Coordinates of C-alpha atoms in Angstrom, one line a residue:
X1 CA 102.3 -86.9 -34.9
X2 CA 102.2 -84.6 -31.9
X3 CA 99.7 -82.4 -33.7
X4 CA 97.2 -85.3 -33.8
X5 CA 97.5 -86.1 -30.1
X6 CA 97.3 -82.4 -29.3
X7 CA 94.0 -82.2 -31.2
X8 CA 92.7 -85.3 -29.3
X9 CA 93.6 -83.7 -26.0
X10 CA 91.8 -80.5 -26.9
X11 CA 88.7 -82.5 -27.7
X12 CA 88.8 -84.2 -24.3
X13 CA 89.4 -80.9 -22.5
X14 CA 86.5 -79.5 -24.5
X15 CA 84.2 -82.1 -23.0
X16 CA 85.5 -81.5 -19.5
X17 CA 85.4 -77.7 -19.6
X18 CA 83.1 -76.4 -22.3
X19 CA 80.7 -79.3 -21.9
X20 CA 80.2 -78.4 -18.3
X21 CA 79.6 -74.8 -19.2
X22 CA 76.9 -75.8 -21.7
X23 CA 75.3 -78.0 -19.0
X24 CA 75.2 -75.0 -16.5
X25 CA 73.7 -72.8 -19.1
X26 CA 70.9 -75.3 -19.8
X27 CA 70.3 -75.9 -16.1
X28 CA 69.5 -79.6 -15.6
X29 CA 67.0 -80.9 -13.1
X30 CA 68.0 -84.3 -11.8
X31 CA 64.7 -84.7 -9.9
X32 CA 62.6 -84.3 -13.1
X33 CA 61.1 -87.5 -14.4
X34 CA 62.4 -88.4 -17.9
X35 CA 60.2 -89.7 -20.9
X36 CA 61.7 -93.2 -20.3
X37 CA 59.5 -93.3 -17.2
X38 CA 56.8 -90.9 -18.2
X39 CA 55.8 -92.9 -21.3
X40 CA 57.6 -96.3 -21.2
X41 CA 55.8 -98.0 -24.0
X42 CA 58.1 -101.0 -24.2
X43 CA 59.0 -100.2 -27.8
X44 CA 60.7 -96.8 -28.2
X45 CA 60.5 -95.4 -24.6
X46 CA 62.2 -97.4 -21.9
X47 CA 65.0 -96.7 -19.4
X48 CA 68.5 -97.9 -20.2
X49 CA 71.8 -97.5 -18.5
X50 CA 73.8 -94.4 -19.5
X51 CA 76.8 -96.5 -20.7
X52 CA 74.6 -98.5 -23.1
X53 CA 72.8 -95.3 -24.3
X54 CA 76.1 -93.6 -24.9
X55 CA 77.3 -96.5 -27.0
X56 CA 74.1 -96.6 -29.0
X57 CA 74.1 -92.8 -29.4
X58 CA 77.7 -93.0 -30.8
X59 CA 76.9 -95.8 -33.2
X60 CA 73.7 -94.0 -34.3
X61 CA 75.3 -90.7 -35.1
X62 CA 78.6 -92.0 -36.5
X63 CA 77.9 -93.2 -40.0
X64 CA 80.4 -93.0 -42.8
X65 CA 80.5 -89.2 -42.2
X66 CA 83.3 -89.2 -39.6
X67 CA 85.4 -91.5 -41.9
X68 CA 84.6 -90.6 -45.5
X69 CA 84.2 -86.8 -44.7
X70 CA 87.7 -86.4 -43.0
X71 CA 89.3 -88.5 -45.8
X72 CA 87.9 -86.1 -48.4
X73 CA 88.7 -83.1 -46.1
X74 CA 92.3 -84.2 -46.0
X75 CA 92.7 -83.0 -49.6
X76 CA 92.7 -79.5 -48.0
X77 CA 95.6 -80.3 -45.7
X78 CA 96.0 -80.1 -41.9
X79 CA 93.5 -77.2 -41.7
X80 CA 90.8 -79.8 -41.9
X81 CA 91.7 -80.9 -38.4
X82 CA 91.0 -77.4 -37.1
X83 CA 87.4 -77.6 -38.3
X84 CA 87.0 -81.1 -36.7
X85 CA 88.3 -79.8 -33.3
X86 CA 86.7 -76.4 -33.2
X87 CA 83.5 -77.5 -34.9
X88 CA 83.1 -80.5 -32.7
X89 CA 83.5 -78.6 -29.4
X90 CA 81.6 -75.4 -30.1
X91 CA 79.1 -76.5 -32.7
X92 CA 78.5 -80.2 -33.1
X93 CA 78.5 -81.2 -29.4
X94 CA 76.4 -78.1 -28.5
X95 CA 74.0 -79.1 -31.2
X96 CA 73.7 -82.6 -30.0
X97 CA 73.4 -81.7 -26.3
X98 CA 70.6 -79.2 -26.8
X99 CA 68.7 -81.5 -29.1
X100 CA 68.9 -84.3 -26.6
X101 CA 68.1 -82.2 -23.6
X102 CA 65.2 -80.3 -25.2
X103 CA 63.8 -83.6 -26.4
X104 CA 63.9 -85.0 -22.8
X105 CA 62.2 -81.8 -21.6
X106 CA 59.5 -82.3 -24.2
X107 CA 58.6 -85.9 -23.7
X108 CA 61.0 -87.3 -26.2
X109 CA 59.8 -85.0 -29.0
X110 CA 61.5 -85.0 -32.4
X111 CA 63.4 -82.1 -33.7
X112 CA 60.6 -80.8 -36.0
X113 CA 58.3 -80.5 -33.0
X114 CA 61.0 -78.5 -31.1
X115 CA 61.6 -76.3 -34.2
X116 CA 57.9 -75.6 -34.5
X117 CA 57.6 -74.7 -30.8
X118 CA 60.5 -72.3 -30.7
X119 CA 60.7 -71.0 -34.3
X120 CA 57.1 -71.2 -35.5
X121 CA 54.9 -73.5 -37.5
X122 CA 56.3 -72.6 -41.0
X123 CA 59.7 -73.8 -39.8
X124 CA 58.2 -77.0 -38.4
X125 CA 56.6 -77.8 -41.8
X126 CA 59.9 -77.0 -43.6
X127 CA 62.1 -79.1 -41.3
X128 CA 59.6 -82.0 -41.3
X129 CA 60.0 -82.3 -45.0
X130 CA 63.8 -81.7 -44.9
X131 CA 64.4 -84.1 -42.0
X132 CA 62.4 -86.9 -43.7
X133 CA 64.3 -86.4 -47.0
X134 CA 67.6 -86.4 -45.0
X135 CA 66.6 -89.6 -43.2
X136 CA 65.6 -91.3 -46.4
X137 CA 68.9 -90.3 -48.1
X138 CA 70.9 -91.5 -45.1
X139 CA 69.1 -94.8 -45.0
X140 CA 69.9 -95.3 -48.7
X141 CA 73.4 -94.0 -48.7
X142 CA 74.3 -96.1 -45.6
X143 CA 73.2 -99.3 -47.5
X144 CA 75.6 -98.7 -50.4
X145 CA 78.9 -98.0 -48.6
X146 CA 78.9 -100.9 -46.1
X147 CA 77.7 -103.3 -48.9
X148 CA 80.6 -102.2 -51.0
X149 CA 83.1 -102.8 -48.2
X150 CA 81.6 -106.2 -47.2
X151 CA 81.7 -107.2 -50.9
X152 CA 85.4 -106.4 -51.0
X153 CA 86.1 -108.3 -47.8
X154 CA 84.1 -111.4 -49.0
X155 CA 85.9 -111.4 -52.4
X156 CA 89.3 -111.0 -50.7
X157 CA 88.8 -113.8 -48.2
X158 CA 87.4 -116.2 -50.7
X159 CA 89.8 -115.1 -53.4
X160 CA 92.7 -115.9 -51.1
X161 CA 91.4 -119.5 -50.8
X162 CA 90.8 -119.9 -54.5
X163 CA 94.1 -118.3 -55.5
X164 CA 96.1 -120.3 -53.0
X165 CA 97.5 -117.1 -51.4
X166 CA 98.5 -116.5 -47.8
X167 CA 96.1 -114.3 -45.8
X168 CA 99.1 -112.5 -44.4
X169 CA 100.0 -111.2 -47.8
X170 CA 97.3 -108.5 -47.9
X171 CA 98.4 -106.8 -51.1
X172 CA 98.8 -110.0 -53.1
X173 CA 95.3 -111.1 -52.1
X174 CA 93.7 -107.8 -52.9
X175 CA 95.4 -107.4 -56.3
X176 CA 94.5 -110.9 -57.3
X177 CA 90.8 -110.2 -56.6
X178 CA 90.9 -106.8 -58.2
X179 CA 92.5 -108.3 -61.3
X180 CA 89.3 -110.3 -61.9
X181 CA 88.7 -113.9 -62.7
X182 CA 87.9 -114.9 -59.1
X183 CA 84.3 -115.6 -58.1
X184 CA 82.5 -116.6 -54.9
X185 CA 80.0 -119.5 -55.5
X186 CA 79.8 -118.4 -59.1
X187 CA 79.2 -114.7 -58.3
X188 CA 81.4 -111.9 -59.4
X189 CA 82.1 -108.9 -57.1
X190 CA 79.1 -106.8 -58.3
X191 CA 76.7 -109.7 -57.5
X192 CA 78.3 -110.2 -54.1
X193 CA 77.8 -106.5 -53.3
X194 CA 74.1 -106.9 -54.4
X195 CA 73.7 -109.8 -52.0
X196 CA 75.1 -107.8 -49.1
X197 CA 72.9 -104.9 -50.0
X198 CA 69.8 -107.2 -49.7
X199 CA 71.1 -108.5 -46.3
X200 CA 71.7 -105.1 -44.9
X201 CA 68.3 -103.9 -46.1
X202 CA 66.6 -106.9 -44.5
X203 CA 68.4 -106.0 -41.2
X204 CA 67.2 -102.4 -41.5
X205 CA 63.6 -103.6 -41.7
X206 CA 63.9 -105.7 -38.6
X207 CA 65.7 -103.0 -36.6
X208 CA 63.0 -100.5 -37.7
X209 CA 60.0 -102.6 -36.6
X210 CA 61.2 -104.4 -33.4
X211 CA 61.4 -102.8 -29.9
X212 CA 64.6 -100.9 -29.4
X213 CA 66.0 -103.4 -26.9
X214 CA 65.5 -106.5 -29.0
X215 CA 68.1 -105.9 -31.7
X216 CA 69.7 -102.5 -31.3
X217 CA 70.2 -102.8 -27.5
X218 CA 71.7 -106.3 -27.8
X219 CA 74.0 -106.3 -30.8
X220 CA 75.3 -102.8 -30.5
X221 CA 77.8 -103.8 -27.7
X222 CA 79.4 -106.2 -30.3
X223 CA 79.4 -103.4 -32.9
X224 CA 81.0 -101.2 -30.3
X225 CA 83.8 -103.6 -29.7
X226 CA 84.6 -103.6 -33.5
X227 CA 84.5 -99.8 -33.5
X228 CA 86.9 -99.7 -30.6
X229 CA 89.3 -102.1 -32.3
X230 CA 89.1 -100.0 -35.5
X231 CA 89.9 -96.8 -33.7
X232 CA 92.7 -98.1 -31.5
X233 CA 94.1 -100.3 -34.3
X234 CA 94.4 -97.5 -36.8
X235 CA 96.1 -95.2 -34.2
X236 CA 98.5 -98.0 -33.5
X237 CA 99.1 -98.5 -37.2
X238 CA 99.8 -94.8 -37.7
X239 CA 102.2 -94.5 -34.8
X240 CA 104.0 -97.7 -35.8
X241 CA 104.3 -96.6 -39.3
X242 CA 105.6 -93.2 -38.2
X243 CA 108.5 -94.8 -36.2
X244 CA 109.2 -97.6 -38.7
X245 CA 112.9 -98.0 -39.4
X246 CA 112.2 -99.4 -42.9
X247 CA 109.7 -97.0 -44.4
X248 CA 108.6 -94.4 -41.9
X249 CA 105.5 -92.3 -42.7
X250 CA 106.0 -88.6 -42.3
X251 CA 102.9 -86.8 -41.3
X252 CA 101.9 -83.7 -43.2
X253 CA 104.4 -84.6 -45.9
X254 CA 101.8 -83.4 -48.4
X255 CA 102.9 -79.8 -47.6
X256 CA 106.4 -80.6 -46.2
X257 CA 108.3 -81.8 -49.3
X258 CA 111.3 -79.6 -48.5
X259 CA 111.8 -81.2 -45.1
X260 CA 111.6 -77.9 -43.3
X261 CA 108.8 -78.9 -41.0
X262 CA 105.2 -77.6 -40.7
X263 CA 105.4 -73.8 -40.7
X264 CA 102.6 -71.2 -40.3
X265 CA 103.0 -70.1 -43.9
X266 CA 102.5 -73.7 -45.1
X267 CA 99.6 -74.3 -42.8
X268 CA 97.7 -71.1 -44.0
X269 CA 98.3 -72.1 -47.7
X270 CA 95.4 -74.5 -47.2
X271 CA 93.0 -71.6 -46.9
X272 CA 93.6 -70.6 -50.5
X273 CA 90.8 -71.3 -53.1
X274 CA 91.4 -74.6 -54.9
X275 CA 89.9 -74.3 -58.3
X276 CA 86.2 -75.2 -58.3
X277 CA 86.3 -76.7 -54.7
X278 CA 87.0 -73.7 -52.5
X279 CA 87.6 -74.4 -48.8
X280 CA 84.8 -71.9 -48.0
X281 CA 82.2 -73.3 -47.9
X282 CA 82.9 -76.8 -49.2
X283 CA 85.2 -78.0 -46.3
X284 CA 82.4 -77.3 -43.8
X285 CA 80.0 -79.5 -45.7
X286 CA 82.5 -82.2 -46.7
X287 CA 83.4 -82.8 -43.0
X288 CA 80.0 -82.9 -41.3
X289 CA 79.5 -85.8 -38.9
X290 CA 83.0 -85.4 -37.4
X291 CA 82.3 -81.7 -36.6
X292 CA 78.6 -80.7 -37.0
X293 CA 75.8 -82.8 -38.5
X294 CA 72.1 -82.3 -38.7
X295 CA 71.6 -86.1 -39.0
X296 CA 72.4 -86.2 -35.3
X297 CA 69.3 -84.2 -34.6
X298 CA 67.2 -87.0 -36.1
X299 CA 68.9 -89.6 -34.0
X300 CA 69.4 -88.0 -30.6
X301 CA 65.7 -88.0 -29.6
X302 CA 65.8 -91.9 -29.9
X303 CA 68.2 -91.9 -26.9
X304 CA 66.5 -89.0 -25.2
X305 CA 63.5 -91.4 -24.8
X306 CA 65.7 -93.9 -22.9
X307 CA 67.7 -91.6 -20.6
X308 CA 67.1 -92.3 -16.9
X309 CA 68.2 -88.9 -15.6
X310 CA 68.9 -85.4 -17.0
X311 CA 72.3 -85.4 -15.3
X312 CA 73.4 -88.1 -17.8
X313 CA 72.9 -85.7 -20.8
X314 CA 76.4 -84.3 -21.0
X315 CA 78.0 -87.8 -21.0
X316 CA 75.5 -89.2 -23.5
X317 CA 75.0 -86.4 -26.0
X318 CA 78.0 -84.0 -25.7
X319 CA 80.4 -86.9 -24.9
X320 CA 79.3 -89.1 -27.9
X321 CA 80.0 -86.2 -30.2
X322 CA 83.5 -85.7 -28.8
X323 CA 84.2 -89.4 -29.3
X324 CA 83.0 -89.1 -32.9
X325 CA 85.4 -86.1 -33.4
X326 CA 88.3 -88.3 -32.3
X327 CA 87.3 -90.9 -34.9
X328 CA 87.2 -88.2 -37.5
X329 CA 90.7 -87.1 -36.5
X330 CA 92.0 -90.6 -36.9
X331 CA 90.8 -90.9 -40.5
X332 CA 91.8 -87.3 -41.4
X333 CA 95.4 -88.4 -40.3
X334 CA 95.1 -91.4 -42.5
X335 CA 94.2 -89.2 -45.5
X336 CA 97.1 -86.9 -44.7
X337 CA 99.7 -89.5 -44.1
X338 CA 99.0 -92.7 -46.1
X339 CA 99.6 -91.3 -49.6
X340 CA 102.6 -89.5 -50.9
X341 CA 100.7 -86.4 -52.0
X342 CA 97.2 -85.0 -52.4
X343 CA 97.1 -86.1 -56.0
X344 CA 97.7 -89.7 -54.9
X345 CA 94.9 -89.4 -52.4
X346 CA 92.6 -87.9 -55.1
X347 CA 93.4 -90.7 -57.5
X348 CA 92.6 -93.3 -54.9
X349 CA 89.2 -91.7 -54.1
X350 CA 88.4 -91.4 -57.8
X351 CA 89.3 -95.1 -58.3
X352 CA 87.1 -96.4 -55.6
X353 CA 85.6 -93.7 -53.4
X354 CA 86.9 -93.1 -49.8
X355 CA 86.1 -96.8 -49.1
X356 CA 89.1 -97.7 -51.1
X357 CA 91.3 -95.5 -48.9
X358 CA 89.7 -97.2 -45.8
X359 CA 90.4 -100.7 -47.1
X360 CA 93.9 -100.1 -48.5
X361 CA 95.2 -98.2 -45.4
X362 CA 93.6 -100.7 -42.9
X363 CA 95.3 -103.7 -44.7
X364 CA 98.6 -101.8 -45.0
X365 CA 98.8 -100.8 -41.3
X366 CA 97.4 -103.9 -39.7
X367 CA 97.9 -106.8 -42.2
X368 CA 95.1 -108.8 -43.7
X369 CA 93.5 -110.3 -40.6
X370 CA 93.8 -107.1 -38.5
X371 CA 92.9 -105.0 -41.5
X372 CA 89.7 -107.0 -42.0
X373 CA 88.6 -106.4 -38.4
X374 CA 89.4 -102.7 -38.7
X375 CA 87.3 -102.5 -41.9
X376 CA 84.5 -104.3 -40.1
X377 CA 84.7 -101.6 -37.4
X378 CA 84.1 -99.1 -40.2
X379 CA 81.3 -101.1 -41.7
X380 CA 79.3 -101.1 -38.5
X381 CA 79.1 -97.3 -38.4
X382 CA 76.9 -96.8 -41.5
X383 CA 74.9 -99.9 -40.6
X384 CA 74.2 -98.6 -37.1
X385 CA 73.2 -95.2 -38.5
X386 CA 71.1 -96.5 -41.4
X387 CA 68.9 -98.7 -39.2
X388 CA 68.1 -95.9 -36.8
X389 CA 67.6 -93.5 -39.8
X390 CA 64.6 -95.5 -41.0
X391 CA 63.5 -96.0 -37.4
X392 CA 63.6 -92.2 -36.8
X393 CA 61.7 -91.6 -40.0
X394 CA 59.0 -94.0 -38.9
X395 CA 58.7 -92.2 -35.5
X396 CA 58.6 -88.8 -37.2
X397 CA 55.8 -89.9 -39.5
X398 CA 54.0 -91.4 -36.6
X399 CA 54.2 -88.0 -34.8
X400 CA 53.0 -86.1 -37.8
X401 CA 50.0 -88.4 -38.5
X402 CA 49.4 -89.2 -34.8
X403 CA 49.7 -93.0 -35.3
X404 CA 50.4 -94.9 -32.1
X405 CA 53.4 -97.2 -32.5
X406 CA 52.8 -99.8 -29.7
X407 CA 51.3 -102.4 -32.1
X408 CA 53.2 -104.1 -35.0
X409 CA 50.4 -103.5 -37.6
X410 CA 50.6 -99.8 -37.1
X411 CA 54.3 -99.8 -37.3
X412 CA 54.0 -101.7 -40.6
X413 CA 51.5 -99.1 -41.8
X414 CA 54.3 -96.6 -41.9
X415 CA 57.4 -98.8 -42.4
X416 CA 56.3 -100.6 -45.6
X417 CA 55.7 -97.5 -47.8
X418 CA 58.9 -96.0 -46.3
X419 CA 61.0 -98.9 -47.4
X420 CA 59.4 -99.1 -50.8
X421 CA 60.2 -95.5 -51.3
X422 CA 63.7 -96.1 -50.0
X423 CA 64.2 -98.8 -52.6
X424 CA 63.3 -96.5 -55.5
X425 CA 65.5 -93.7 -54.2
X426 CA 68.4 -96.2 -54.0
X427 CA 68.3 -96.5 -57.8
X428 CA 69.4 -92.9 -58.2
X429 CA 73.1 -92.3 -58.9
X430 CA 75.1 -92.3 -55.7
X431 CA 77.1 -89.2 -56.4
X432 CA 73.9 -87.2 -57.0
X433 CA 72.4 -88.5 -53.7
X434 CA 75.6 -87.6 -51.8
X435 CA 75.5 -84.0 -53.0
X436 CA 72.0 -83.5 -51.8
X437 CA 72.6 -85.4 -48.6
X438 CA 75.5 -83.1 -47.7
X439 CA 73.5 -79.9 -48.1
X440 CA 70.3 -81.3 -46.4
X441 CA 72.5 -82.5 -43.5
X442 CA 74.0 -79.1 -42.7
X443 CA 70.7 -77.3 -43.3
X444 CA 69.1 -79.6 -40.6
X445 CA 72.0 -78.7 -38.3
X446 CA 71.4 -75.1 -38.9
X447 CA 67.7 -75.3 -38.0
X448 CA 68.5 -77.2 -34.8
X449 CA 71.1 -74.6 -33.7
X450 CA 68.6 -71.8 -34.4
X451 CA 66.0 -73.8 -32.3
X452 CA 68.5 -74.1 -29.4
X453 CA 69.3 -70.4 -29.7
X454 CA 65.6 -69.5 -29.6
X455 CA 65.0 -71.7 -26.5
X456 CA 67.9 -70.0 -24.7
X457 CA 66.9 -66.5 -25.8
X458 CA 63.2 -67.0 -24.9
X459 CA 64.1 -68.1 -21.3
X460 CA 66.7 -65.5 -20.7
X461 CA 69.7 -67.8 -20.9
X462 CA 73.1 -67.2 -22.5
X463 CA 72.0 -67.9 -26.1
X464 CA 75.3 -67.0 -27.8
X465 CA 76.6 -70.5 -27.3
X466 CA 74.0 -71.7 -29.9
X467 CA 73.5 -68.4 -31.8
X468 CA 77.1 -68.0 -33.0
X469 CA 77.4 -71.5 -34.4
X470 CA 73.9 -71.1 -36.0
X471 CA 75.1 -67.9 -37.8
X472 CA 78.2 -69.6 -39.0
X473 CA 76.5 -72.7 -40.5
X474 CA 73.8 -70.5 -42.0
X475 CA 76.4 -68.6 -43.9
X476 CA 78.0 -71.9 -45.0
X477 CA 74.7 -73.4 -46.2
X478 CA 73.6 -70.2 -48.0
X479 CA 76.9 -69.8 -49.8
X480 CA 76.9 -73.4 -50.9
X481 CA 73.3 -73.1 -52.2
X482 CA 74.2 -70.0 -54.2
X483 CA 77.5 -71.3 -55.6
X484 CA 77.0 -75.1 -56.2
X485 CA 75.5 -76.6 -59.3
X486 CA 72.7 -78.2 -57.3
X487 CA 71.7 -74.7 -56.3
X488 CA 71.9 -71.5 -58.3
X489 CA 75.4 -71.9 -59.7
X490 CA 76.3 -68.3 -59.3
X491 CA 79.8 -66.7 -59.4
X492 CA 81.9 -67.7 -56.3
X493 CA 82.5 -64.1 -55.0
X494 CA 78.9 -63.2 -55.5
X495 CA 77.8 -66.3 -53.7
X496 CA 80.0 -65.5 -50.7
X497 CA 78.5 -62.0 -50.4
X498 CA 75.0 -63.3 -50.8
X499 CA 75.7 -66.0 -48.1
X500 CA 76.7 -63.4 -45.6
X501 CA 73.8 -61.1 -46.5
X502 CA 71.3 -64.1 -46.0
X503 CA 72.8 -64.7 -42.6
X504 CA 72.3 -61.0 -41.6
X505 CA 68.6 -61.3 -42.6
X506 CA 68.2 -64.5 -40.6
X507 CA 69.7 -62.8 -37.5
X508 CA 67.4 -59.8 -37.8
X509 CA 64.4 -62.1 -38.2
X510 CA 65.5 -64.1 -35.2
X511 CA 65.6 -61.2 -32.8
X512 CA 62.4 -59.7 -34.2
X513 CA 60.3 -62.8 -34.1
X514 CA 61.5 -64.9 -31.2
X515 CA 59.7 -63.6 -28.1
X516 CA 61.1 -63.8 -24.6
X517 CA 59.2 -65.5 -21.8
X518 CA 59.2 -65.4 -18.0
X519 CA 58.1 -69.1 -17.7
X520 CA 60.4 -71.2 -15.6
X521 CA 60.1 -74.2 -17.8
X522 CA 58.7 -75.0 -21.2
X523 CA 55.6 -77.1 -21.6
X524 CA 56.4 -80.7 -22.4
X525 CA 54.9 -82.8 -25.2
X526 CA 53.5 -85.2 -22.6
X527 CA 51.8 -82.3 -20.8
X528 CA 50.3 -81.0 -24.0
X529 CA 49.0 -84.4 -25.1
X530 CA 47.4 -84.8 -21.6
X531 CA 45.4 -81.7 -22.3

């Protein structure tokens, strides 16, 4: 248990110390007018308080990734928590901060615009396609997972009434529903899930089209309250279970069966290759949003367009990522502690995806009523990322085709084809979508980190804070592409060598092609449009 709180403390210290270092390297200008005031179109650009922006930023970036990813990552053991902590401080938060601040400096520009400016037009074309694919995949994926959880909640609540069961008896209620025979208004569970899918999709359409302060700015505080309850509630449940006199949960028991405690030898056993799912590179793609995620680069400019002052950047962008890392640690601990061994966790995931782990553990730790609220706190994460995924896709397409978004008809011009395409993509098998989403997500993060490194290198700043994480994730993505079946399907050892070789080539090209400049400040998107 102490290991968990130690990791949380390190994340907080990372924000206070390393976050300040990153801010000094970037060099903020509190007197510079932000896009919220430069543009202020009443739809996507408008000033908002930093507390509200931080909350929206957290809900935007924290989909199912910091929950499902760490649960899957727990199969590798406690070493998964190292990636969450180290990745969050030195890669993920750095990635989000530079994406947000560079967007502010360039008139609220999207990440493809920034990549094109600092890495060249070919990269801009590539990342435009990749980011749009990623946003579409996110929007579709983040319809399915909350719909499944909401369907389960609906069936359990209604099933309790029909089965004359007590709501406090969580396991009895859930087993009765899972056994079948219970319906809600004549609908079985699959139909109920379909209804929730339609409801969530309808909400996404509204959130994509309406001004950002009409829905997102108003209901996100409620969603934030549910998120807070989920996070605090699960920590309370874990601590209470650990000190229970009846059936105490022993953390890390998955590698501590002999009762000798967590030793260094046992800890490093987690680095060993595990069949066809080796820790390198798969762990670093499995746990993405809790440590490093390219999806954040598509969301962060949304809030960069609402920030009132550059001095708020560290709190909004770096701070939201640290908070997401803490959420990831909570669910990694659930994966490590709730089941007797890794096989039991694997069986639960196979039976109902990580959502089954979320549901079963929440009800176990907090009872039926408390568990339902905790699950609702989980549900809001993918919903509040899916809505802004489609919104970001609309804005990116508007930037590509130079379509003004102040009027509703012009927003519909982009949104309608986008949602029609999203519907057809949703018919593809979920497991296939998830594999491509995982790789596209970290590839986008890789490009954003190279973009940040290029900006720092060009303007004679300490670029290593972005360069080193960029090299690391480049190796991860390249190795995954060479090794995985969705890529080339090569031998594992050969894939590792080729992954490192690809990174070396990228580093050489980076220093050869990225030119240095003596300009004090890069040209902003607003300035260039004015010309």
